[in-house]
mmCIF file of C-alpha atoms in Angstrom:
data_model
loop_
_atom_site.group_PDB
_atom_site.id
_atom_site.type_symbol
_atom_site.label_atom_id
_atom_site.label_comp_id
_atom_site.label_asym_id
_atom_site.label_seq_id
_atom_site.Cartn_x
_atom_site.Cartn_y
_atom_site.Cartn_z
ATOM 1 C CA MET O 1 53.374 8.645 -65.258
ATOM 2 C CA LYS O 2 51.251 11.778 -65.048
ATOM 3 C CA GLU O 3 51.334 13.456 -61.639
ATOM 4 C CA SER O 4 48.034 13.593 -59.778
ATOM 5 C CA PRO O 5 46.508 17.028 -59.170
ATOM 6 C CA LEU O 6 46.981 18.810 -55.869
ATOM 7 C CA LEU O 7 43.794 19.302 -53.874
ATOM 8 C CA VAL O 8 43.104 22.422 -51.795
ATOM 9 C CA LEU O 9 40.113 22.129 -49.474
ATOM 10 C CA GLY O 10 38.700 25.540 -48.612
ATOM 11 C CA ALA O 11 37.852 28.354 -51.017
ATOM 12 C CA GLY O 12 38.216 31.318 -48.696
ATOM 13 C CA SER O 13 40.889 33.959 -49.183
ATOM 14 C CA TRP O 14 43.770 31.871 -47.786
ATOM 15 C CA GLY O 15 42.817 28.643 -49.519
ATOM 16 C CA THR O 16 42.498 30.510 -52.797
ATOM 17 C CA ALA O 17 45.847 32.254 -52.333
ATOM 18 C CA LEU O 18 47.649 28.965 -51.691
ATOM 19 C CA ALA O 19 45.914 27.346 -54.657
ATOM 20 C CA LEU O 20 47.194 30.225 -56.783
ATOM 21 C CA VAL O 21 50.770 29.719 -55.564
ATOM 22 C CA LEU O 22 50.608 26.073 -56.615
ATOM 23 C CA ALA O 23 48.776 26.616 -59.905
ATOM 24 C CA ARG O 24 51.073 29.427 -61.055
ATOM 25 C CA LYS O 25 53.943 26.942 -60.902
ATOM 26 C CA GLY O 26 52.183 24.967 -63.611
ATOM 27 C CA GLN O 27 50.903 22.302 -61.246
ATOM 28 C CA ASN O 28 47.369 21.033 -61.761
ATOM 29 C CA VAL O 29 45.341 22.170 -58.770
ATOM 30 C CA TRP O 30 41.791 21.389 -57.720
ATOM 31 C CA LEU O 31 40.111 23.873 -55.385
ATOM 32 C CA TRP O 32 37.113 22.654 -53.403
ATOM 33 C CA GLY O 33 34.649 24.694 -51.353
ATOM 34 C CA ARG O 34 31.497 23.766 -49.463
ATOM 35 C CA ASN O 35 29.374 26.439 -51.204
ATOM 36 C CA VAL O 36 28.534 25.132 -54.682
ATOM 37 C CA GLN O 37 27.125 28.477 -55.808
ATOM 38 C CA HIS O 38 30.377 30.166 -54.813
ATOM 39 C CA LEU O 39 32.342 27.598 -56.827
ATOM 40 C CA ARG O 40 30.170 28.285 -59.860
ATOM 41 C CA GLU O 41 30.751 32.016 -59.488
ATOM 42 C CA MET O 42 34.504 31.464 -59.356
ATOM 43 C CA GLU O 43 34.452 29.152 -62.356
ATOM 44 C CA THR O 44 32.578 31.763 -64.370
ATOM 45 C CA ALA O 45 34.637 34.758 -63.240
ATOM 46 C CA ARG O 46 37.934 32.803 -63.043
ATOM 47 C CA GLN O 47 38.683 34.555 -59.764
ATOM 48 C CA ASN O 48 37.407 34.563 -56.178
ATOM 49 C CA THR O 49 35.398 37.774 -56.295
ATOM 50 C CA ARG O 50 34.006 37.273 -52.780
ATOM 51 C CA PHE O 51 37.205 36.853 -50.797
ATOM 52 C CA LEU O 52 40.185 37.532 -53.081
ATOM 53 C CA PRO O 53 39.102 39.709 -56.018
ATOM 54 C CA ASN O 54 41.369 40.750 -58.896
ATOM 55 C CA SER O 55 43.543 37.635 -58.758
ATOM 56 C CA SER O 56 42.856 35.727 -61.953
ATOM 57 C CA PHE O 57 42.965 31.940 -61.982
ATOM 58 C CA PRO O 58 45.456 30.262 -64.333
ATOM 59 C CA ASP O 59 44.210 27.437 -66.535
ATOM 60 C CA THR O 60 45.850 24.927 -64.189
ATOM 61 C CA LEU O 61 43.417 25.837 -61.380
ATOM 62 C CA ARG O 62 40.039 24.126 -61.563
ATOM 63 C CA LEU O 63 37.039 24.265 -59.236
ATOM 64 C CA GLN O 64 35.741 20.939 -57.969
ATOM 65 C CA PRO O 65 32.459 20.492 -56.030
ATOM 66 C CA ARG O 66 32.421 16.708 -55.449
ATOM 67 C CA LEU O 67 34.765 15.315 -52.825
ATOM 68 C CA GLU O 68 33.858 11.710 -53.550
ATOM 69 C CA GLU O 69 35.138 12.075 -57.116
ATOM 70 C CA ILE O 70 38.383 13.919 -56.469
ATOM 71 C CA VAL O 71 39.805 12.830 -53.096
ATOM 72 C CA PRO O 72 40.577 9.232 -54.197
ATOM 73 C CA LEU O 73 42.613 10.597 -57.124
ATOM 74 C CA VAL O 74 45.085 12.806 -55.245
ATOM 75 C CA GLN O 75 48.232 12.196 -53.226
ATOM 76 C CA ASP O 76 48.630 15.649 -51.662
ATOM 77 C CA ILE O 77 45.786 17.386 -49.850
ATOM 78 C CA ILE O 78 45.991 20.922 -48.445
ATOM 79 C CA VAL O 79 43.285 21.675 -45.866
ATOM 80 C CA VAL O 80 42.447 25.363 -45.452
ATOM 81 C CA VAL O 81 39.233 25.533 -43.447
ATOM 82 C CA PRO O 82 38.518 27.271 -40.105
ATOM 83 C CA SER O 83 39.619 25.338 -37.030
ATOM 84 C CA ARG O 84 36.015 24.780 -35.928
ATOM 85 C CA GLY O 85 35.384 22.855 -39.141
ATOM 86 C CA PHE O 86 38.705 21.002 -39.258
ATOM 87 C CA ARG O 87 37.568 17.683 -37.765
ATOM 88 C CA GLU O 88 34.397 17.683 -39.861
ATOM 89 C CA MET O 89 36.462 18.220 -43.010
ATOM 90 C CA LEU O 90 38.781 15.329 -42.174
ATOM 91 C CA LEU O 91 35.858 13.064 -41.336
ATOM 92 C CA ARG O 92 34.412 13.773 -44.775
ATOM 93 C CA ILE O 93 37.586 12.815 -46.602
ATOM 94 C CA ALA O 94 38.702 9.950 -44.326
ATOM 95 C CA PRO O 95 36.761 7.223 -46.187
ATOM 96 C CA LEU O 96 37.990 8.583 -49.521
ATOM 97 C CA VAL O 97 41.734 9.140 -49.121
ATOM 98 C CA THR O 98 44.209 6.613 -50.452
ATOM 99 C CA ALA O 99 46.536 4.815 -48.062
ATOM 100 C CA THR O 100 49.502 6.853 -49.312
ATOM 101 C CA ALA O 101 47.891 10.304 -49.464
ATOM 102 C CA ARG O 102 49.601 13.051 -47.462
ATOM 103 C CA VAL O 103 47.777 15.835 -45.625
ATOM 104 C CA CYS O 104 48.995 19.362 -44.946
ATOM 105 C CA TRP O 105 46.894 22.165 -43.491
ATOM 106 C CA ALA O 106 47.158 25.932 -43.304
ATOM 107 C CA THR O 107 44.582 26.323 -40.540
ATOM 108 C CA LYS O 108 45.593 28.198 -37.383
ATOM 109 C CA GLY O 109 43.838 27.411 -34.134
ATOM 110 C CA LEU O 110 42.917 24.737 -31.619
ATOM 111 C CA GLU O 111 39.934 22.438 -31.783
ATOM 112 C CA TYR O 112 36.971 24.071 -30.094
ATOM 113 C CA ASP O 113 35.679 22.263 -26.982
ATOM 114 C CA THR O 114 38.621 19.826 -26.775
ATOM 115 C CA GLY O 115 41.652 22.142 -26.983
ATOM 116 C CA LEU O 116 43.400 19.550 -29.146
ATOM 117 C CA LEU O 117 46.113 20.623 -31.541
ATOM 118 C CA LEU O 118 45.106 19.976 -35.116
ATOM 119 C CA HIS O 119 47.727 17.268 -35.661
ATOM 120 C CA GLN O 120 46.117 15.398 -32.762
ATOM 121 C CA VAL O 121 42.744 15.706 -34.474
ATOM 122 C CA ALA O 122 44.254 14.550 -37.772
ATOM 123 C CA THR O 123 45.875 11.544 -36.114
ATOM 124 C CA GLN O 124 42.590 10.555 -34.483
ATOM 125 C CA VAL O 125 40.668 10.787 -37.751
ATOM 126 C CA LEU O 126 43.228 9.704 -40.365
ATOM 127 C CA GLY O 127 45.506 7.412 -38.369
ATOM 128 C CA SER O 128 49.016 7.730 -36.975
ATOM 129 C CA HIS O 129 50.728 6.340 -40.078
ATOM 130 C CA ARG O 130 49.882 9.229 -42.401
ATOM 131 C CA PRO O 131 52.380 12.043 -43.142
ATOM 132 C CA LEU O 132 51.035 15.292 -41.660
ATOM 133 C CA ALA O 133 52.212 18.893 -41.910
ATOM 134 C CA ILE O 134 51.209 22.469 -41.212
ATOM 135 C CA LEU O 135 52.045 25.521 -43.316
ATOM 136 C CA THR O 136 52.099 28.561 -41.051
ATOM 137 C CA GLY O 137 53.788 31.900 -40.512
ATOM 138 C CA PRO O 138 53.393 35.610 -41.339
ATOM 139 C CA SER O 139 51.310 35.563 -44.498
ATOM 140 C CA PHE O 140 48.321 37.616 -45.585
ATOM 141 C CA ALA O 141 46.352 36.080 -48.437
ATOM 142 C CA ARG O 142 46.161 39.271 -50.489
ATOM 143 C CA GLU O 143 49.932 39.780 -50.479
ATOM 144 C CA VAL O 144 50.611 36.148 -51.369
ATOM 145 C CA ALA O 145 48.105 36.338 -54.235
ATOM 146 C CA ASN O 146 49.794 39.525 -55.448
ATOM 147 C CA GLY O 147 53.176 37.809 -55.556
ATOM 148 C CA LEU O 148 54.773 39.836 -52.761
ATOM 149 C CA PRO O 149 57.729 38.167 -50.998
ATOM 150 C CA THR O 150 56.573 35.892 -48.175
ATOM 151 C CA ALA O 151 58.355 33.440 -45.873
ATOM 152 C CA VAL O 152 56.552 30.697 -43.951
ATOM 153 C CA THR O 153 57.273 27.574 -41.924
ATOM 154 C CA VAL O 154 56.327 24.034 -42.909
ATOM 155 C CA ALA O 155 56.389 21.767 -39.863
ATOM 156 C CA ALA O 156 55.761 18.074 -40.456
ATOM 157 C CA THR O 157 55.811 14.686 -38.791
ATOM 158 C CA THR O 158 58.993 13.907 -40.731
ATOM 159 C CA LEU O 159 61.675 16.097 -42.251
ATOM 160 C CA GLU O 160 61.169 14.259 -45.540
ATOM 161 C CA TYR O 161 57.536 15.333 -45.750
ATOM 162 C CA ALA O 162 58.370 18.889 -44.679
ATOM 163 C CA GLN O 163 60.874 19.064 -47.536
ATOM 164 C CA ALA O 164 58.282 17.677 -49.961
ATOM 165 C CA VAL O 165 55.760 20.373 -49.008
ATOM 166 C CA VAL O 166 58.451 23.026 -49.353
ATOM 167 C CA GLN O 167 59.139 21.819 -52.890
ATOM 168 C CA LEU O 168 55.433 21.974 -53.733
ATOM 169 C CA PHE O 169 55.074 25.589 -52.631
ATOM 170 C CA HIS O 170 58.469 27.175 -53.213
ATOM 171 C CA THR O 171 58.535 29.976 -55.786
ATOM 172 C CA GLN O 172 60.620 33.089 -56.374
ATOM 173 C CA TYR O 173 58.331 35.008 -54.009
ATOM 174 C CA PHE O 174 57.047 32.305 -51.635
ATOM 175 C CA ARG O 175 59.777 30.783 -49.459
ATOM 176 C CA PRO O 176 58.928 28.012 -46.976
ATOM 177 C CA TYR O 177 61.365 26.815 -44.296
ATOM 178 C CA THR O 178 61.287 23.290 -42.853
ATOM 179 C CA SER O 179 60.673 22.215 -39.270
ATOM 180 C CA THR O 180 59.670 19.085 -37.398
ATOM 181 C CA ASP O 181 58.219 20.998 -34.432
ATOM 182 C CA LEU O 182 54.544 20.462 -35.177
ATOM 183 C CA VAL O 183 53.520 21.435 -31.661
ATOM 184 C CA GLY O 184 55.378 24.732 -31.585
ATOM 185 C CA ALA O 185 54.377 25.736 -35.104
ATOM 186 C CA GLN O 186 50.699 25.149 -34.370
ATOM 187 C CA LEU O 187 50.695 26.909 -31.009
ATOM 188 C CA GLY O 188 52.474 29.943 -32.405
ATOM 189 C CA GLY O 189 49.832 30.329 -35.088
ATOM 190 C CA ALA O 190 47.005 29.859 -32.598
ATOM 191 C CA ILE O 191 48.144 32.033 -29.692
ATOM 192 C CA LYS O 192 49.207 34.987 -31.850
ATOM 193 C CA ASN O 193 45.558 35.512 -32.818
ATOM 194 C CA VAL O 194 44.614 35.983 -29.166
ATOM 195 C CA ILE O 195 47.400 38.507 -28.599
ATOM 196 C CA ALA O 196 46.390 40.339 -31.782
ATOM 197 C CA ILE O 197 42.911 40.852 -30.349
ATOM 198 C CA ALA O 198 44.518 42.383 -27.246
ATOM 199 C CA VAL O 199 46.655 44.713 -29.353
ATOM 200 C CA GLY O 200 43.625 45.688 -31.412
ATOM 201 C CA ILE O 201 41.690 46.508 -28.237
ATOM 202 C CA ALA O 202 44.540 48.706 -27.000
ATOM 203 C CA ASP O 203 44.750 50.522 -30.326
ATOM 204 C CA GLY O 204 40.980 50.964 -30.356
ATOM 205 C CA LEU O 205 41.265 52.593 -26.934
ATOM 206 C CA GLY O 206 43.980 54.892 -28.292
ATOM 207 C CA LEU O 207 46.651 53.665 -25.884
ATOM 208 C CA GLY O 208 49.545 54.303 -28.260
ATOM 209 C CA ALA O 209 52.628 52.641 -29.687
ATOM 210 C CA ASN O 210 54.299 51.969 -26.328
ATOM 211 C CA THR O 211 51.367 49.850 -25.223
ATOM 212 C CA ARG O 212 51.325 47.997 -28.539
ATOM 213 C CA ALA O 213 55.013 47.108 -28.207
ATOM 214 C CA ALA O 214 54.536 45.985 -24.610
ATOM 215 C CA LEU O 215 51.604 43.731 -25.481
ATOM 216 C CA ILE O 216 53.452 42.120 -28.382
ATOM 217 C CA THR O 217 56.539 41.465 -26.279
ATOM 218 C CA ARG O 218 54.716 40.204 -23.206
ATOM 219 C CA GLY O 219 52.358 38.275 -25.466
ATOM 220 C CA LEU O 220 55.363 36.481 -26.915
ATOM 221 C CA SER O 221 56.366 35.502 -23.379
ATOM 222 C CA GLU O 222 52.912 33.992 -22.840
ATOM 223 C CA MET O 223 53.196 32.100 -26.115
ATOM 224 C CA VAL O 224 56.578 30.670 -25.114
ATOM 225 C CA ARG O 225 55.420 29.684 -21.618
ATOM 226 C CA LEU O 226 52.405 27.714 -22.784
ATOM 227 C CA GLY O 227 54.071 26.445 -25.945
ATOM 228 C CA THR O 228 57.123 24.977 -24.253
ATOM 229 C CA ALA O 229 54.966 23.480 -21.478
ATOM 230 C CA LEU O 230 53.061 21.592 -24.178
ATOM 231 C CA GLY O 231 56.236 20.354 -25.865
ATOM 232 C CA GLY O 232 57.044 23.060 -28.401
ATOM 233 C CA GLN O 233 60.615 24.208 -28.960
ATOM 234 C CA ARG O 234 61.558 27.706 -27.813
ATOM 235 C CA GLU O 235 63.382 28.345 -31.098
ATOM 236 C CA THR O 236 60.146 27.836 -33.034
ATOM 237 C CA PHE O 237 58.460 30.683 -31.165
ATOM 238 C CA MET O 238 61.365 32.979 -32.037
ATOM 239 C CA GLY O 239 60.928 32.230 -35.739
ATOM 240 C CA LEU O 240 58.367 32.753 -38.463
ATOM 241 C CA ALA O 241 55.701 30.545 -36.880
ATOM 242 C CA GLY O 242 55.871 32.485 -33.615
ATOM 243 C CA LEU O 243 57.366 35.962 -33.460
ATOM 244 C CA GLY O 244 57.037 36.568 -37.194
ATOM 245 C CA ASP O 245 53.343 35.758 -37.305
ATOM 246 C CA LEU O 246 52.734 37.602 -34.028
ATOM 247 C CA VAL O 247 54.266 40.857 -35.264
ATOM 248 C CA LEU O 248 52.403 40.717 -38.570
ATOM 249 C CA THR O 249 49.026 39.950 -37.029
ATOM 250 C CA CYS O 250 49.360 42.594 -34.320
ATOM 251 C CA THR O 251 50.491 45.474 -36.520
ATOM 252 C CA ASP O 252 48.591 45.346 -39.804
ATOM 253 C CA ASN O 253 44.914 45.980 -40.433
ATOM 254 C CA GLN O 254 44.718 43.101 -42.883
ATOM 255 C CA SER O 255 44.525 40.991 -39.704
ATOM 256 C CA ARG O 256 40.937 40.070 -38.849
ATOM 257 C CA ASN O 257 41.894 39.480 -35.218
ATOM 258 C CA ARG O 258 43.467 42.907 -34.866
ATOM 259 C CA ARG O 259 40.485 44.572 -36.579
ATOM 260 C CA PHE O 260 38.109 42.687 -34.318
ATOM 261 C CA GLY O 261 39.981 43.820 -31.203
ATOM 262 C CA TYR O 262 40.089 47.383 -32.495
ATOM 263 C CA ALA O 263 36.310 47.351 -32.901
ATOM 264 C CA LEU O 264 35.934 46.119 -29.310
ATOM 265 C CA GLY O 265 38.198 48.918 -28.103
ATOM 266 C CA GLN O 266 36.019 51.388 -29.976
ATOM 267 C CA GLY O 267 32.969 50.121 -28.091
ATOM 268 C CA CYS O 268 31.537 47.687 -30.635
ATOM 269 C CA GLU O 269 29.737 44.583 -29.370
ATOM 270 C CA SER O 270 31.548 41.297 -30.056
ATOM 271 C CA GLN O 271 29.056 39.654 -32.412
ATOM 272 C CA LEU O 272 28.543 42.846 -34.399
ATOM 273 C CA ALA O 273 32.313 43.222 -34.782
ATOM 274 C CA GLN O 274 32.563 39.667 -36.125
ATOM 275 C CA ASP O 275 29.649 40.229 -38.490
ATOM 276 C CA ARG O 276 31.271 43.363 -39.904
ATOM 277 C CA ILE O 277 34.500 41.511 -40.631
ATOM 278 C CA GLY O 278 32.512 38.874 -42.498
ATOM 279 C CA GLN O 279 35.019 36.033 -42.140
ATOM 280 C CA VAL O 280 36.102 33.804 -39.275
ATOM 281 C CA VAL O 281 38.030 35.532 -36.464
ATOM 282 C CA GLU O 282 40.015 32.545 -35.203
ATOM 283 C CA GLY O 283 41.173 34.182 -31.979
ATOM 284 C CA VAL O 284 37.596 34.402 -30.704
ATOM 285 C CA HIS O 285 37.340 30.611 -30.709
ATOM 286 C CA THR O 286 40.954 29.926 -29.749
ATOM 287 C CA VAL O 287 41.136 32.036 -26.589
ATOM 288 C CA ARG O 288 38.787 29.777 -24.628
ATOM 289 C CA GLU O 289 40.907 26.700 -25.346
ATOM 290 C CA VAL O 290 44.156 28.563 -24.669
ATOM 291 C CA ILE O 291 42.901 29.666 -21.263
ATOM 292 C CA ARG O 292 41.653 26.184 -20.449
ATOM 293 C CA LEU O 293 45.064 24.686 -21.275
ATOM 294 C CA ALA O 294 46.867 27.418 -19.330
ATOM 295 C CA ARG O 295 44.755 26.801 -16.239
ATOM 296 C CA GLN O 296 45.233 23.036 -16.457
ATOM 297 C CA LEU O 297 49.002 23.522 -16.575
ATOM 298 C CA THR O 298 49.020 26.500 -14.153
ATOM 299 C CA ILE O 299 50.649 28.694 -16.800
ATOM 300 C CA ASP O 300 50.315 32.448 -16.224
ATOM 301 C CA MET O 301 48.833 34.131 -19.325
ATOM 302 C CA PRO O 302 47.449 37.479 -18.132
ATOM 303 C CA ILE O 303 46.972 39.065 -21.565
ATOM 304 C CA ALA O 304 45.120 36.077 -22.966
ATOM 305 C CA ASP O 305 43.101 35.897 -19.749
ATOM 306 C CA GLN O 306 41.943 39.500 -20.079
ATOM 307 C CA VAL O 307 40.939 38.932 -23.712
ATOM 308 C CA TYR O 308 38.897 35.952 -22.563
ATOM 309 C CA ARG O 309 37.220 37.998 -19.828
ATOM 310 C CA VAL O 310 36.318 40.758 -22.274
ATOM 311 C CA LEU O 311 34.780 38.266 -24.703
ATOM 312 C CA GLN O 312 32.869 36.651 -21.823
ATOM 313 C CA GLY O 313 31.465 40.036 -20.853
ATOM 314 C CA GLU O 314 33.163 39.969 -17.445
ATOM 315 C CA TYR O 315 35.240 43.093 -18.126
ATOM 316 C CA THR O 316 35.020 46.056 -20.443
ATOM 317 C CA PRO O 317 38.150 46.705 -22.525
ATOM 318 C CA LYS O 318 39.102 49.574 -20.191
ATOM 319 C CA GLU O 319 38.655 47.376 -17.121
ATOM 320 C CA ALA O 320 40.825 44.682 -18.701
ATOM 321 C CA VAL O 321 43.633 47.185 -19.272
ATOM 322 C CA SER O 322 43.348 48.378 -15.673
ATOM 323 C CA ALA O 323 43.535 44.778 -14.456
ATOM 324 C CA LEU O 324 46.748 44.195 -16.426
ATOM 325 C CA LEU O 325 48.359 47.378 -15.117
ATOM 326 C CA SER O 326 47.475 46.583 -11.499
ATOM 327 C CA ARG O 327 49.167 43.175 -11.497
ATOM 328 C CA GLU O 328 51.900 42.367 -9.004
ATOM 329 C CA LEU O 329 55.283 43.816 -9.909
ATOM 330 C CA LYS O 330 57.841 41.194 -10.942
ATOM 331 C CA ALA O 331 61.001 40.572 -12.948
ATOM 332 C CA GLU O 332 60.619 40.770 -16.726
ATOM 333 C CA CYS O 333 61.628 37.129 -17.211
ATOM 334 C CA CYS O 334 58.614 35.939 -15.181
#
């Protein structure tokens, strides 16, 4: 029997890069995006000139504009949309998916206004019976599209489904590792964006490499504190989904969150900085939910808190740094 195509929902840079990984293996892949004109441009150019130029589409990658025609025909769906649109995307496909279809996402963040992890959103919308997974870790779309070596984590509701997703994506240059810690994998990918904004702010202020290293290390401590309080495993935060993604996002200018923070440190206004980047800066939306969860659980997250205060206009970047440096002295483990 002929295998059904794989469906990637989201035609931004990351969705396109993952579709390319799958299609270059010879698998039939359908790529859907909400902007029909953008899909037409990609079909004509056979590349994503807006978000991932110079990466040609193989013949096995096709653009599909109509969800109602394609969702009922697939067994594996990869959701790659911003976290603020995650529930809406699932609500659109919920009446269309087959009973046996499996859903994986490569979205990093928490649901805005509720603070829910995305697997909680998926369970609410699609039911508790459906296999769910997240693909996460240190991975820039451009490098993946260029075939540079990349390692990621696939965390799923069952080890069997995690292994199935690994088999879908594994290539000579793209190596996924399995996990069943959905909570930890998601929180690592969400919180690292907040810390990356902090590091970007510090670099924009010209505070140097020592400060950058301190923020990354103490930011990891904040990630572990909140993550384990919510049920994540400490080991997950020390792996690709936590430390790996944190280091990448905090140290390379391909990171939108780092670039956004850098612009703030240079004196740029928040909305203007986002507009200049031109794509979603997930940490801007995530930090509010992270702080809300931390306060509910009385978890100390001073770096994330200062990022939140800067974005709320309560502090300038310089004032936020001063607030961090004036905190009570304590043991490093605390």
